[in-house]
Short mmCIF file of C-alpha atoms in Angstrom, two decimals:
data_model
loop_
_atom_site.label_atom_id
_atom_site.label_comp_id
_atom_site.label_asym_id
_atom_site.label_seq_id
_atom_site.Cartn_x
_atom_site.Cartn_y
_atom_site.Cartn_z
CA UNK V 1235 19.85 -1.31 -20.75
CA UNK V 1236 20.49 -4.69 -19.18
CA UNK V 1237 17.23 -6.22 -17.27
CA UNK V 1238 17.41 -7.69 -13.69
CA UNK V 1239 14.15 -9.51 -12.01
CA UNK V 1240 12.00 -8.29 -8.67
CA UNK V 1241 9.84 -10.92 -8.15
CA UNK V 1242 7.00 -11.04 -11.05
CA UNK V 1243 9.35 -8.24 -12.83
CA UNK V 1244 11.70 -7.37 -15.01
CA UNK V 1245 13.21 -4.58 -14.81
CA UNK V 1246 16.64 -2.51 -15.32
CA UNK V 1247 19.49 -3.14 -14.17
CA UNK V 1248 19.58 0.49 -12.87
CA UNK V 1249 16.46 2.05 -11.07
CA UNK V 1250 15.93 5.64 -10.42
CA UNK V 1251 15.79 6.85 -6.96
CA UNK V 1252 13.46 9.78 -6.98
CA UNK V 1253 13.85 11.33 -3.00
CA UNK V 1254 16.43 13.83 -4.48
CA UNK V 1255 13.94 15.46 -6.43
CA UNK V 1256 12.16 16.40 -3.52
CA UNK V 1257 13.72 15.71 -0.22
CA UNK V 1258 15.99 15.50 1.97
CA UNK V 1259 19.34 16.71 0.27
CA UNK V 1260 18.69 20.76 0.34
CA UNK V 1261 16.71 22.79 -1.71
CA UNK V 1262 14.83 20.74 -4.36
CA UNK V 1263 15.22 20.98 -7.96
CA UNK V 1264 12.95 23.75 -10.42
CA UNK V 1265 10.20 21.28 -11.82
CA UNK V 1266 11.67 21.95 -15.65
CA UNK V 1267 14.57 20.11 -13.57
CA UNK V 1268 13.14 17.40 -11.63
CA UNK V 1269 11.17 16.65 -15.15
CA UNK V 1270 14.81 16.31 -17.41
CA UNK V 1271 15.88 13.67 -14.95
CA UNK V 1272 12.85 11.73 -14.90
CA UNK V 1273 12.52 12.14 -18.38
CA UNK V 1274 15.88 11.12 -19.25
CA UNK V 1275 15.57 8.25 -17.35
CA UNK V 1276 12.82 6.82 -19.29
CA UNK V 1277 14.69 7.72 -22.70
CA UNK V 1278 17.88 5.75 -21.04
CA UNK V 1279 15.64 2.17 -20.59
CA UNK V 1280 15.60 2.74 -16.46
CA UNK V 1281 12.46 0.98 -16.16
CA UNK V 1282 12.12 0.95 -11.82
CA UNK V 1283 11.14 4.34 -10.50
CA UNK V 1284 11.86 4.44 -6.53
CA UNK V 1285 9.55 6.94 -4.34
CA UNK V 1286 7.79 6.98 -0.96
CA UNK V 1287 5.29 8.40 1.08
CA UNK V 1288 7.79 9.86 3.14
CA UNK V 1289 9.90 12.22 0.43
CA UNK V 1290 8.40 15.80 0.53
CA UNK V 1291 6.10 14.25 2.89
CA UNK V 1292 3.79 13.45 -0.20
CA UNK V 1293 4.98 16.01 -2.52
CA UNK V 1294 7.54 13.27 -4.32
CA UNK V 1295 4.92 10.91 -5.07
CA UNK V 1296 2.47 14.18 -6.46
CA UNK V 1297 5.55 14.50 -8.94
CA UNK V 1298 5.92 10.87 -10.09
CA UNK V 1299 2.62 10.53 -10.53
CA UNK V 1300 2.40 13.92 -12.52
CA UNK V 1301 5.41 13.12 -14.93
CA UNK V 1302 5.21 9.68 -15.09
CA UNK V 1303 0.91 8.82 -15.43
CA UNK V 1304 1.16 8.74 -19.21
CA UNK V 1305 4.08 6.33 -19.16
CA UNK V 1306 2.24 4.09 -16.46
CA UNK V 1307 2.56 0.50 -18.70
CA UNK V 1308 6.34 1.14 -19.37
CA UNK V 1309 7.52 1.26 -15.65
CA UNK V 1310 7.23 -0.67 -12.70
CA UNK V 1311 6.62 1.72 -9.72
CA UNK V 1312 8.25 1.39 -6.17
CA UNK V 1313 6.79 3.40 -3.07
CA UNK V 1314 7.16 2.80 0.73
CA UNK V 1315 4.69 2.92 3.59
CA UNK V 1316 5.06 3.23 7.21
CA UNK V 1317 7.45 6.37 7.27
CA UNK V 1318 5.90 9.50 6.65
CA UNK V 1319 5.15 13.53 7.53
CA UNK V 1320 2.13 14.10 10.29
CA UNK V 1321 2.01 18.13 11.27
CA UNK V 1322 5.90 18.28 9.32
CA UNK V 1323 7.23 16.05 11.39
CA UNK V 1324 8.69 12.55 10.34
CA UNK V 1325 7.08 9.56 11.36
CA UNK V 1326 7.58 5.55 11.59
CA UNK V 1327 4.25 3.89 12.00
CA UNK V 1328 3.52 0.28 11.10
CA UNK V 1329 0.15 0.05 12.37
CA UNK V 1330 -1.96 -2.08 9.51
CA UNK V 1331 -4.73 0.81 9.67
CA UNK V 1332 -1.86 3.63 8.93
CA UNK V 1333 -0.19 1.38 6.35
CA UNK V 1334 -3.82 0.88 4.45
CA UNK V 1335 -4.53 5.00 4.74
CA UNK V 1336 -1.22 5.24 3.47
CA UNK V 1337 -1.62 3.12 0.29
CA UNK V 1338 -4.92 4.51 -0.31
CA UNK V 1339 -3.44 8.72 -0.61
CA UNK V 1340 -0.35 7.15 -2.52
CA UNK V 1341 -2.32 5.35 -4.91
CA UNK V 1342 -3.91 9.05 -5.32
CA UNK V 1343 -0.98 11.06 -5.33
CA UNK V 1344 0.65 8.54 -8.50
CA UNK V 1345 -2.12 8.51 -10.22
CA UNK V 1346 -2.46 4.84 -10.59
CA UNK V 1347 -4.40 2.28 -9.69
CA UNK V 1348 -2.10 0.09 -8.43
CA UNK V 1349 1.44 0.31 -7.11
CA UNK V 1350 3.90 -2.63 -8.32
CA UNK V 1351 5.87 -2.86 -5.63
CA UNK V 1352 5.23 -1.42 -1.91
CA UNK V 1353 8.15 -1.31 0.80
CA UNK V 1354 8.00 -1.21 4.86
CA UNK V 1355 9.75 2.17 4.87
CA UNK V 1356 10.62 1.35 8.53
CA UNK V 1357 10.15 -1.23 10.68
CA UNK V 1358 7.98 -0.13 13.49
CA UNK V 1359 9.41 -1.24 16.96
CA UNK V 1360 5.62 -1.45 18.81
CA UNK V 1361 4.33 -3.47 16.39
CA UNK V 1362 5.25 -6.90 15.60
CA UNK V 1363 6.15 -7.47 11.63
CA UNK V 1364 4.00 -9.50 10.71
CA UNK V 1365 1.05 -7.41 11.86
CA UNK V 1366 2.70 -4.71 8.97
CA UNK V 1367 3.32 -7.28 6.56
CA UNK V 1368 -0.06 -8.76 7.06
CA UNK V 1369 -1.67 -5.62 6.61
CA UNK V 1370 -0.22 -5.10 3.26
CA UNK V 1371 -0.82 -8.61 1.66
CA UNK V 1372 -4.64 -7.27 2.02
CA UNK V 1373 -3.53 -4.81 -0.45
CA UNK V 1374 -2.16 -7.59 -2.68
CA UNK V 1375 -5.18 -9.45 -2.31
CA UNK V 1376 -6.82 -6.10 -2.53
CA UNK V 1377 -5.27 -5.43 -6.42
CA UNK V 1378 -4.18 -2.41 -4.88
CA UNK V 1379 -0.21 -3.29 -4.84
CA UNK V 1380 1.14 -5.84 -6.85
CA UNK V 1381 4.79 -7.18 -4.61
CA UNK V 1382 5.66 -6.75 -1.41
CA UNK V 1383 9.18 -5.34 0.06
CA UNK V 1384 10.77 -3.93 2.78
CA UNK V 1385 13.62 -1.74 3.81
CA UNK V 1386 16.46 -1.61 6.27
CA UNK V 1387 15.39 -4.56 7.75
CA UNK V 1388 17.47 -7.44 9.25
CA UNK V 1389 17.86 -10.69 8.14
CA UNK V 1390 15.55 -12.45 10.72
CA UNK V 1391 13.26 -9.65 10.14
CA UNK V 1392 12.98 -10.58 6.53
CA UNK V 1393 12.49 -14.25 7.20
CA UNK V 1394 9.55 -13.32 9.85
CA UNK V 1395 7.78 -11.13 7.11
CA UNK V 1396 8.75 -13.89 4.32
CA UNK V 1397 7.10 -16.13 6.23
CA UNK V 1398 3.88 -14.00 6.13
CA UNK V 1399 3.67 -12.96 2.58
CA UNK V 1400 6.91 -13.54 -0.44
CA UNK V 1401 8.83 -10.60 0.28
CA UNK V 1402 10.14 -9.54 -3.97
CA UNK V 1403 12.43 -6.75 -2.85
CA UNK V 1404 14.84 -6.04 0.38
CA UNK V 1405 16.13 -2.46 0.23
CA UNK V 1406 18.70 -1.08 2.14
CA UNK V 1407 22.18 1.07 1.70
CA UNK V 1408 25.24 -0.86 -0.36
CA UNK V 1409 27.81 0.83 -1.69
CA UNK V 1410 31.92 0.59 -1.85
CA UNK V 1411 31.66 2.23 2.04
CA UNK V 1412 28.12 0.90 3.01
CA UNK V 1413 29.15 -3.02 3.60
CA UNK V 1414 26.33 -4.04 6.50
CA UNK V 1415 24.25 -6.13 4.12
CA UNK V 1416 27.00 -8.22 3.52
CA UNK V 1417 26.73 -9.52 7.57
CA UNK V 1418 23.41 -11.52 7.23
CA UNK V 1419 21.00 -9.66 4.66
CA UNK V 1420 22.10 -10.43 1.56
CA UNK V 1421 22.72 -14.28 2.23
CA UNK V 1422 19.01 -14.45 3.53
CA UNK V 1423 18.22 -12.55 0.49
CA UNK V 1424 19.57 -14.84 -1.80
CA UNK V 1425 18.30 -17.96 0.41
CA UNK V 1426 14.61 -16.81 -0.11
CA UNK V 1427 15.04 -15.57 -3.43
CA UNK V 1428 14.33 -11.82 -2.72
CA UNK V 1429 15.77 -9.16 -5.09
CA UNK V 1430 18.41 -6.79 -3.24
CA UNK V 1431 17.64 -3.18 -3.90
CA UNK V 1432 20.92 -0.79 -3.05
CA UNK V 1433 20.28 2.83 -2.27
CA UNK V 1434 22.72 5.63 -1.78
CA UNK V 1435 24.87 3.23 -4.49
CA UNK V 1436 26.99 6.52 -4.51
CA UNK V 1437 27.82 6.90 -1.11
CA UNK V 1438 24.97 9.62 -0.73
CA UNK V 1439 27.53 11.39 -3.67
CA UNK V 1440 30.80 10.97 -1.84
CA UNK V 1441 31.77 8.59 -4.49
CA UNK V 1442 30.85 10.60 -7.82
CA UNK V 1443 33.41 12.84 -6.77
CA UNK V 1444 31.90 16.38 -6.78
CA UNK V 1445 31.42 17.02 -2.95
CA UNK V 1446 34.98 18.49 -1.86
CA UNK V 1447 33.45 20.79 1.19
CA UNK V 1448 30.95 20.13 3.24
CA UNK V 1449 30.84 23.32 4.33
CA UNK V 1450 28.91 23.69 1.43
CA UNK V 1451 26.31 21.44 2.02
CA UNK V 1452 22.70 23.49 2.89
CA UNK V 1453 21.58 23.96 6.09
CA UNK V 1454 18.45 21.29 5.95
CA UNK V 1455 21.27 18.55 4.08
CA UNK V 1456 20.76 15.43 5.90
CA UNK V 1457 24.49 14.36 5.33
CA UNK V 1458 25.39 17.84 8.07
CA UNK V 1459 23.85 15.03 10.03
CA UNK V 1460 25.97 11.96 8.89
CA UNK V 1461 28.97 10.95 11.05
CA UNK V 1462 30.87 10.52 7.74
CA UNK V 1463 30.44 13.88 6.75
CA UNK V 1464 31.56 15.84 9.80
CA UNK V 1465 34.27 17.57 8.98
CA UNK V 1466 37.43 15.92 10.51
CA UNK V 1467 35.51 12.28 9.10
CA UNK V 1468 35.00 13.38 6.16
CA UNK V 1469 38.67 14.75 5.23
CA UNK V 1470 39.70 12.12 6.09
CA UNK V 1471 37.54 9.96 3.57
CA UNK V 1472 38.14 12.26 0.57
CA UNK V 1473 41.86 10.69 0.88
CA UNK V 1474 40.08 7.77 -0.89
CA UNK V 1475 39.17 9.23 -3.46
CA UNK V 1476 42.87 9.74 -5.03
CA UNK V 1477 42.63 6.09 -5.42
CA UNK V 1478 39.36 5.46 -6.93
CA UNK V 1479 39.50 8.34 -9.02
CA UNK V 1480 42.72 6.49 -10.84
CA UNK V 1481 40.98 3.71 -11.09
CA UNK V 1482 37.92 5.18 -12.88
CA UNK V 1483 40.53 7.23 -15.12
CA UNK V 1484 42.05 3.82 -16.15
CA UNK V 1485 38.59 2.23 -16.88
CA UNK V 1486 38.25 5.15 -18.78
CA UNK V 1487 34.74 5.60 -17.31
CA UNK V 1488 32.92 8.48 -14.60
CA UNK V 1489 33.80 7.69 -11.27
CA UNK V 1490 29.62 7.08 -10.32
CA UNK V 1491 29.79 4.33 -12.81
CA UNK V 1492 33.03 2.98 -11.43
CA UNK V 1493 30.70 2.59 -8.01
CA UNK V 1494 27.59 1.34 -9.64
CA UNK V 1495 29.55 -1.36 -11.91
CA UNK V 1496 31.56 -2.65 -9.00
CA UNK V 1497 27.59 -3.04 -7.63
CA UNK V 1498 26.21 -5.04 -10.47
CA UNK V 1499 29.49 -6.86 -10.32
CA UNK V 1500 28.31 -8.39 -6.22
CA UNK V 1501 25.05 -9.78 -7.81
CA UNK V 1502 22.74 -10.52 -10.00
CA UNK V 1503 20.29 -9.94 -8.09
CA UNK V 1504 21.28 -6.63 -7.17
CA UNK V 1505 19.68 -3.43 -8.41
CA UNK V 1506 21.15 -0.21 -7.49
CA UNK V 1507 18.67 2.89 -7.80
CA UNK V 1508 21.27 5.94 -7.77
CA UNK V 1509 19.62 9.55 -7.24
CA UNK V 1510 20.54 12.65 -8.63
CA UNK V 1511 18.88 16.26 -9.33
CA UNK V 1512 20.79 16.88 -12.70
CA UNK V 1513 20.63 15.21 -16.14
CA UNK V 1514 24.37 15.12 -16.72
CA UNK V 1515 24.82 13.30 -14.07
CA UNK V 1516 22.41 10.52 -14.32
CA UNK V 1517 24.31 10.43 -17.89
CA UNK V 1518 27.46 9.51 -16.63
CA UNK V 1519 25.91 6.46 -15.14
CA UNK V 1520 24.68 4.55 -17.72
CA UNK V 1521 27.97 2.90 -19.02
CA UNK V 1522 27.99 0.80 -15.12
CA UNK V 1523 25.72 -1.94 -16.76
CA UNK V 1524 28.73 -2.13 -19.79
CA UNK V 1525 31.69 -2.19 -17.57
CA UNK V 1526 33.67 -5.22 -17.32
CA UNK V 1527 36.20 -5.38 -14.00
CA UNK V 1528 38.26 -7.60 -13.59
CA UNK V 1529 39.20 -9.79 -10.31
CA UNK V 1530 42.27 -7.53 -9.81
CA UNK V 1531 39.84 -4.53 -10.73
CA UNK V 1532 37.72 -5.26 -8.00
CA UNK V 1533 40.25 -6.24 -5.63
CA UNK V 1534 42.29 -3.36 -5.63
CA UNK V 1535 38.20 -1.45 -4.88
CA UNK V 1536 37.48 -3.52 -2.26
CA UNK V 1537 40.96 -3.18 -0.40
CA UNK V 1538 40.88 0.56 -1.26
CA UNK V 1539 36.87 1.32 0.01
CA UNK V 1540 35.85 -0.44 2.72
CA UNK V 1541 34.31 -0.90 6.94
CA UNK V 1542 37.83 -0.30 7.92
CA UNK V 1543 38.92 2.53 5.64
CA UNK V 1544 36.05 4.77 6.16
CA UNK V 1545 35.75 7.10 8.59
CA UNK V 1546 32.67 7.62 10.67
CA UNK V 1547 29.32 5.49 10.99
CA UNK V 1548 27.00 5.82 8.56
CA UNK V 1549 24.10 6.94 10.88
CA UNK V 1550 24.30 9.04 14.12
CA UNK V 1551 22.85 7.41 17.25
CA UNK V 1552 19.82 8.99 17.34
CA UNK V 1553 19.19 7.84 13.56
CA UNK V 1554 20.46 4.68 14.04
CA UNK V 1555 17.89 3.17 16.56
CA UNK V 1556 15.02 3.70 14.09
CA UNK V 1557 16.86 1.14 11.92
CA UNK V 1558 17.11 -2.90 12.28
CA UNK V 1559 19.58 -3.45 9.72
CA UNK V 1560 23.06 -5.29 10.94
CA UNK V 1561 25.68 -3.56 12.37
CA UNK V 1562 29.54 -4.73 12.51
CA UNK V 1563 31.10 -5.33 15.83
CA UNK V 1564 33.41 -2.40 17.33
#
């Protein structure tokens, strides 16, 4: 496995993103389950393991930290703060006394001592971000956390909170039809010299393929919420797929590494952290660190996959002013 830095780290190109295994995309995975692909991932060299607070409102990190304890020294370990489950309901709160509560039960739920690397789930509109960021450079200074990051931010967002504390790691969606960090974030990124980490690399699975109907998605799937999966949107987006499938067929590779390659390919300081509930497919991605595409390669992607070719927004309205990421003009 090819290496890629966050801050004081090193570590794979490819991270694991470990919501599915708990949250958020229907019913969870059977333990035995959620175990393989954690498992596997370890075997494959993914060194970055991605949870939260928020996923199974606790239950996510209980399963990291249960799987993952005796492997501590071999992995660097991501969690957020800020966004999480009070009486089953979600919520954002950036206050520095909720963000150091929070630490303290995640530290306790991973059964570590110290987390490498601790996101702003959300940015918290009533307080300013530096009072968040502030709060968890204690921790640092604490020994409790290790690097500092934050997620779906904006760029000027990222430069207040640099400006606080060295921010190692700016999260936020990037994929073939997730362009937004391309406005602003990933230029101040690169300015400050803070690693870009890319979830939903696969288009929240829209891009490995397998989703056809999404009539069949459960009833508690957050996509039934996702402008780009409505119905009429999303037919119309699986006529993409013709195209990218024929390119994958002529790389000769899974279409999920197709996406993750083309990825690696924006950056070197990118790290995508793909999620999945099944072994197989978490096998399929590991030749995207091997792949080699060309500038036509790419082109043909990027003309093929793009702001103007998908249909729908990525976030309903509702969804979408909790976030402070970019947004492209109408």
């Amino acid at each position: 496995m090819q290496t890629r830095r966050i801050g004081p780290f090193e570590v794979s190109a490819l991270g694991l993103g470990c919501m599915n295994l708990s949250h958020a995309y229907g019913t969870p995975p059977a333990r035995k389950d959620a175990a393989a692909v954690l498992n596997g991932a370890l075997d494959a060299g993914i060194t970055l393991f991605d949870t939260a607070a928020l996923y199974g409102f606790g239950a996510n990190e209980e399963l990291v930290g249960e799987l993952l304890a005796m492997h501590r020294e071999r992995i660097v370990l991501a969690s957020k703060c800020g966004m999480h489950g009070v009486d089953g309901q979600r919520v954002i709160d950036g206050r520095p006394e909720t963000l150091r509560a929070s630490c303290e039960a995640s530290l306790k739920r991973l059964r570590t001592d110290v987390i490498d690397l601790l996101y702003l789930h959300r940015l918290d509109a009533r307080v300013p971000v530096e009072d968040s960021v502030g709060a968890m450079a204690e921790l640092v200074r604490a020994g409790k956390v290790r690097a500092l990051g934050l997620s779906e931010v904006s760029a000027a967002t990222l430069r207040r909170a640099h400006a606080v504390h060295p921010i190692a790691a700016l999260q936020t969606e990037y994929s073939l039809w997730t362009r937004n960090p391309e406005i602003a974030v990933l230029q101040a990124c690169r300015e400050l010299g803070v690693a870009f980490v890319a979830f939903s690399p696969l288009a929240r699975g829209f891009l490995g393929g397998r989703l056809r109907d999404v009539a069949t998605l459960e009833p508690k799937d957050i996509r039934r919420a996702m402008p780009r999966f409505a119905p009429d949107n999303y037919a119309a987006n699986l006529k993409l797929l013709d195209g990218f499938e024929a390119e994958a067929r002529a790389m000769h590779c899974a279409p999920a590494a197709l996406a993750l390659a083309w990825l690696l390919h924006q950056g070197e300081d990118i790290i995508p952290i793909p999620g999945t509930t099944r072994l197989a497919h978490l096998h399929e991605w590991l030749a995207a660190p091997q792949l080699t595409l060309d500038a036509g390669t790419l082109s043909r992607l990027d003309a093929l996959i793009n702001r103007h070719t998908v249909s729908g927004p990525r976030y309903n309205s509702a969804t979408q002013a909790e976030i402070d990421t970019e947004e492209f003009a109408n």
